[in-house]
XYZ file of C-alpha atoms in Angstrom:
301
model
C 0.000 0.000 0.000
C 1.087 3.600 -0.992
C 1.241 5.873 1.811
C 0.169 9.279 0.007
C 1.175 11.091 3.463
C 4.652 10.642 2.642
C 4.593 13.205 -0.089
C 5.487 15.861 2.753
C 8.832 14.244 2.340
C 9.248 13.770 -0.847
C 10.261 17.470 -2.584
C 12.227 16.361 -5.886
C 11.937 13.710 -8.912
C 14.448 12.132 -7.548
C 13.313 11.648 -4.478
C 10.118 10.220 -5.458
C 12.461 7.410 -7.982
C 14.659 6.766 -4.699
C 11.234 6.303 -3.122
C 9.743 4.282 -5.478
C 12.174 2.051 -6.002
C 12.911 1.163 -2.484
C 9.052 0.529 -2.131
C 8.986 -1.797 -5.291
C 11.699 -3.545 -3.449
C 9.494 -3.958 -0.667
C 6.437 -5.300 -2.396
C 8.657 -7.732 -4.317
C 7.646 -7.053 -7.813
C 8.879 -8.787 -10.590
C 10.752 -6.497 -13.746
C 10.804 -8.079 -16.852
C 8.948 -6.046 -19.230
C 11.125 -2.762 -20.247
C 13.572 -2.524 -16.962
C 14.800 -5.009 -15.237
C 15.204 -3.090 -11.495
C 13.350 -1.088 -9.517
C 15.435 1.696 -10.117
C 14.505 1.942 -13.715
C 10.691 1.272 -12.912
C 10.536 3.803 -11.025
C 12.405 6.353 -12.936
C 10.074 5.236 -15.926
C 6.917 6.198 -14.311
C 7.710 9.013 -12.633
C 9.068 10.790 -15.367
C 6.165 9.925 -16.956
C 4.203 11.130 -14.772
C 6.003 14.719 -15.567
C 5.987 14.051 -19.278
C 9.950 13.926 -19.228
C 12.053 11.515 -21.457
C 13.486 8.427 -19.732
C 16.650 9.340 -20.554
C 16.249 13.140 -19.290
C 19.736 14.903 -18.158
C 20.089 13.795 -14.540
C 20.490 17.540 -13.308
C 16.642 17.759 -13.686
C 16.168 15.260 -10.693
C 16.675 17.521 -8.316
C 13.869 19.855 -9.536
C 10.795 20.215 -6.853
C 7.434 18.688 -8.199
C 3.441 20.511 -8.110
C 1.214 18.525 -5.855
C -0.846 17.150 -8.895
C 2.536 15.574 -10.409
C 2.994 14.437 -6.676
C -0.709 12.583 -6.556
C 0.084 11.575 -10.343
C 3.246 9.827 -9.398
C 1.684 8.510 -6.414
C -1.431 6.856 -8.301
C 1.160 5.577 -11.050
C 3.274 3.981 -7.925
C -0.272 2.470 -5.918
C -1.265 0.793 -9.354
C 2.001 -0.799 -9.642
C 2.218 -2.533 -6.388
C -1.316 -3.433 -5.890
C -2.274 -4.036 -9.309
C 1.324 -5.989 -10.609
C 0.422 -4.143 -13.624
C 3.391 -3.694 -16.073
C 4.504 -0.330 -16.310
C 4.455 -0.283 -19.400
C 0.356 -0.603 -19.538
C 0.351 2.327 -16.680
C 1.940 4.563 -19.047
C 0.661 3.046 -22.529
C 3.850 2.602 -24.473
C 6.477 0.546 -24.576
C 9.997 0.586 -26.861
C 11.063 -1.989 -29.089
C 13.934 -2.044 -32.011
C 14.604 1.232 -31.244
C 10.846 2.663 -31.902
C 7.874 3.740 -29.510
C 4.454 1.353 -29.396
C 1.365 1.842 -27.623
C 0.842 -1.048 -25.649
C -2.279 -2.028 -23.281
C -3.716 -5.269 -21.414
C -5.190 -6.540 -24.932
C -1.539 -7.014 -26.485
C 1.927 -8.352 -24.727
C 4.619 -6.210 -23.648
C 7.428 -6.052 -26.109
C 10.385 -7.247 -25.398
C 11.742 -10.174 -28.126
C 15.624 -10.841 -29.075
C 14.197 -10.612 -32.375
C 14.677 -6.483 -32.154
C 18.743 -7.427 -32.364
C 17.865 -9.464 -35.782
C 15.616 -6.727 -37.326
C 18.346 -3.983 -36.393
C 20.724 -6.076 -38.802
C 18.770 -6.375 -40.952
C 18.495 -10.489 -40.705
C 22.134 -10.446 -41.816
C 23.401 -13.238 -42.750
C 20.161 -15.022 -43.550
C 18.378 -13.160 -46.307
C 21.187 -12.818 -49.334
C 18.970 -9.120 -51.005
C 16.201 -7.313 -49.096
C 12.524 -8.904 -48.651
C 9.922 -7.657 -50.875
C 7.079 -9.554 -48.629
C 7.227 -9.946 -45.022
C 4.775 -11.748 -42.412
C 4.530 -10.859 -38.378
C 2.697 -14.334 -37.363
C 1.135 -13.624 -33.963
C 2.032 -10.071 -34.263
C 0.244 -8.538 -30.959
C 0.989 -4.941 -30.622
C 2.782 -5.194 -34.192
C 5.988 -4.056 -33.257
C 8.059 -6.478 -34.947
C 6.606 -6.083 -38.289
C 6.536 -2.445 -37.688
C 10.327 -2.648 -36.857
C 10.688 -4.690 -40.318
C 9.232 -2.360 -41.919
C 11.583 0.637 -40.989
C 14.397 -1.508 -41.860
C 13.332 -2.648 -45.534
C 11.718 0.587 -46.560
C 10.569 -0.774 -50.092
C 8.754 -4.134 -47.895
C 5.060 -4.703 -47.668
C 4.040 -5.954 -44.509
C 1.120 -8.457 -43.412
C 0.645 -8.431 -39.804
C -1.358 -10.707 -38.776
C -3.102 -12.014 -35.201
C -5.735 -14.407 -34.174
C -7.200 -11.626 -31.620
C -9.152 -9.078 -32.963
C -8.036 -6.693 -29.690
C -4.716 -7.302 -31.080
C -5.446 -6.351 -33.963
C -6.907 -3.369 -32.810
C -3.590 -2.042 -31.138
C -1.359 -3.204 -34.117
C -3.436 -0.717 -36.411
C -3.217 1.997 -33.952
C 0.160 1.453 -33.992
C 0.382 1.395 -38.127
C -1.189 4.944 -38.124
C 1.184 6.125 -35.509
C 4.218 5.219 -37.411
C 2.236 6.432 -41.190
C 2.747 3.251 -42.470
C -1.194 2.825 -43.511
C 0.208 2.083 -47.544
C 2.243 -0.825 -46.808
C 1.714 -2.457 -43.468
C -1.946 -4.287 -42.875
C -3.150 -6.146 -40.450
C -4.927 -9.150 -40.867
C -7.162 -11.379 -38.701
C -6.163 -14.740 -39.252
C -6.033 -18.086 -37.462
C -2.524 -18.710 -38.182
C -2.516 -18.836 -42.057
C -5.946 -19.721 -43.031
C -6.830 -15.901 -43.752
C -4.025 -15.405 -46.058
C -5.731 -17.079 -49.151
C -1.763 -18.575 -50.272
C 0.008 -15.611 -50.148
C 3.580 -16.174 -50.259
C 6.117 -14.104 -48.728
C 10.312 -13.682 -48.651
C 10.674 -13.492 -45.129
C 8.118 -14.996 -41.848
C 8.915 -13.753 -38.405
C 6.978 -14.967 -35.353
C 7.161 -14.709 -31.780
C 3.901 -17.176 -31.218
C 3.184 -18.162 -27.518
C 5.058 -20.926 -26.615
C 4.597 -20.901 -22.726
C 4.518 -24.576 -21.560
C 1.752 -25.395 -19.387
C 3.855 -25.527 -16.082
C 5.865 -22.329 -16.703
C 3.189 -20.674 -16.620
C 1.440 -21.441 -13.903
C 4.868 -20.364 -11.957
C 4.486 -17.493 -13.763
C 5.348 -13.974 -11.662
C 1.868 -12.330 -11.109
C 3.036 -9.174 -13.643
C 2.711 -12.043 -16.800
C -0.917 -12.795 -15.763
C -1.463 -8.953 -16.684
C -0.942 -10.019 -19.706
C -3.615 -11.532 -22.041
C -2.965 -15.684 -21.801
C -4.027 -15.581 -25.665
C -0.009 -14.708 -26.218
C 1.360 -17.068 -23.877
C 0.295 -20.317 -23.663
C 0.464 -23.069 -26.390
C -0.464 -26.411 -24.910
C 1.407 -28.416 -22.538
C 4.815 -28.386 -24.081
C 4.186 -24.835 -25.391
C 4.745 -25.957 -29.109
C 0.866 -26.389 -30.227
C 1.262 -23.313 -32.709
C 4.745 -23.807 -33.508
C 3.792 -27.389 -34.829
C 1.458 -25.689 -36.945
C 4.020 -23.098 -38.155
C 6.625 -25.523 -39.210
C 4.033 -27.601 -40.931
C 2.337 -24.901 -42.788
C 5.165 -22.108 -43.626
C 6.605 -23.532 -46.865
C 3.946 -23.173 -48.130
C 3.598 -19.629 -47.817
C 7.461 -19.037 -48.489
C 9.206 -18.013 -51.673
C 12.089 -19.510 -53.104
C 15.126 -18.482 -50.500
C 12.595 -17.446 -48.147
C 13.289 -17.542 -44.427
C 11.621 -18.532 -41.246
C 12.909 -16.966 -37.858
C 10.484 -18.139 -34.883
C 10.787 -17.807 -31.185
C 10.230 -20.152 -28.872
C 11.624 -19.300 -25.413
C 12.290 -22.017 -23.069
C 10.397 -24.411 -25.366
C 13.110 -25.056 -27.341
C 14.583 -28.355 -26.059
C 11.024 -29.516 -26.682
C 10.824 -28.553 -29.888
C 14.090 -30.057 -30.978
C 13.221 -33.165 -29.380
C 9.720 -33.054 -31.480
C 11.389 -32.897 -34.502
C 14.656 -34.312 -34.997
C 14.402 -34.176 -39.111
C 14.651 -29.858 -38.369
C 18.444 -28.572 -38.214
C 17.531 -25.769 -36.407
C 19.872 -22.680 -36.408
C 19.701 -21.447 -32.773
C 20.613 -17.318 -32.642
C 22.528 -15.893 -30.045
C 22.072 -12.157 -28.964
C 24.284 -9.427 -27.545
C 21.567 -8.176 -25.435
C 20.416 -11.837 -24.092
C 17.409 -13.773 -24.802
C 17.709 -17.280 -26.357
C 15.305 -19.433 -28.340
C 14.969 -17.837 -31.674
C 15.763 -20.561 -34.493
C 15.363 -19.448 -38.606
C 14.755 -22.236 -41.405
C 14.791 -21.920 -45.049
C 12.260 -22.865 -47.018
C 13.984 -25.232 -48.718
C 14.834 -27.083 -45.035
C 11.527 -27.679 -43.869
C 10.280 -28.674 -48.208
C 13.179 -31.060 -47.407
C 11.983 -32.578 -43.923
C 8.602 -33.186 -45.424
C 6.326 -32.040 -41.995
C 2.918 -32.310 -43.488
């Protein structure tokens, strides 16, 4: 619980981050979702709460605060603790590859390796720049977005399950102006794509086994389960993936999914795959690509 009365203390921003993060210590929250400490939560929502950059020059933290930004800060803090909510829902954005989203409850947070492999460009895996690219399970549509930026002459299909999804990934086109090449699409995997074929896939499907996450920290069950969980191994909709992609892939067209933990699974459901595994400056692990011509070869249907 908050204790408002302590804003008689409290003068400066960066008293209210020291604050804040030593009562998100307290309350135990989890970070995993844009920071990774409570130092950086709380510096996030305060200086939202001031409408501040993030990354604001530090001699501003010593600047005294109005008692509404003192409530708003406050409110922003109770929500966190007593709610688990993300902070990146409190504040309704979240960054990803370098680029701003709006993110609520009806999409996951971003946060995928994947943003290290769009930054390159997918180097070394496509050999000349897509012309058609897929985000399977795309949520918020940040990772097509992100694909989009970085092959400028690219159309882009995003495409979700979820019609909320769906719903935040166009907000999200319009934000960026990218309403003449990007499109979302509501499709059960790729029933709604009527064969369209396309140079590169990327996917970050859910692919939460069944006992990770129910020992899931309480901030993930914010999120909507839609984009987590994938049957007891986690691999229901990646089974469907491998079986159905090369069939919507071009010649020398490439498959980059992410699987998480799930991975040992997956290997050990199918052996025939030789799965390039990615590693990433930044961490995360998981993320395998496949050619078309790998899984035509392996013969999954």
């Amino acid at each position: 619980m908050v204790d408002t009365a302590v804003s008689q203390y409290l003068e400066t921003l960066r008293d209210y981050i020291r604050w804040g993060s030593s009562e998100f210590s307290r309350a135990g929250l989890f970070f995993g979702h844009g920071t990774d400490n409570p130092l950086d939560e709380a510096r996030l929502l305060v200086m939202h709460a001031v409408a501040l950059p993030f990354d604001s020059p530090d001699s501003l933290l010593d600047a005294r605060l109005t008692p509404v930004e003192r409530e708003g800060i406050l409110e922003l803090f109770r929500r966190r603790i007593q709610e688990r909510l993300p902070a990146a829902y409190l504040i309704g954005e979240a960054w990803f590859a370098g680029l701003p989203f709006a993110v609520d409850e009806r999409v996951l947070v971003p946060r995928s390796p994947i943003a290290e492999l769009i930054e390159q460009s997918f180097h070394p895996w496509l050999d000349e720049d897509p012309e058609w690219i897929l985000d399977l399970c795309t949520g918020s549509g940040c990772i097509g977005i992100a694909c989009a930026y970085a092959f400028e002459d690219a159309v882009v299909d995003l495409v979700d399950i979820s019609t909320d999804a769906l719903a935040v990934a166009r907000e999200n086109i319009r934000r960026h102006e990218l309403e003449e090449r990007v499109f979302a699409i509501e499709s059960d995997v790729f029933s709604g794509l009527n064969g369209k074929c396309y140079d590169l896939i990327v996917s970050n499907p859910p692919y939460v086994d069944a006992r990770d996450l129910a020992e899931m920290p309480e901030e993930y069950r914010r999120e909507p389960a839609i984009g987590l969980a994938s049957g007891d191994d986690g691999l229901d909709l990646t089974r469907q993936i491998l079986r159905e992609a090369a069939n919507h892939l071009n010649p020398g067209g490439q498959l980059v999914v992410e699987v998480g933990n799930s991975w040992v699974a997956l290997e050990e459901a199918f052996p025939e795959l030789a799965f390039t595994w990615l590693d990433f400056e930044r961490g995360g692990h998981g993320v395998f690509v496949l050619s078309r011509e790998q899984l035509v070869e392996a013969d999954l249907l």
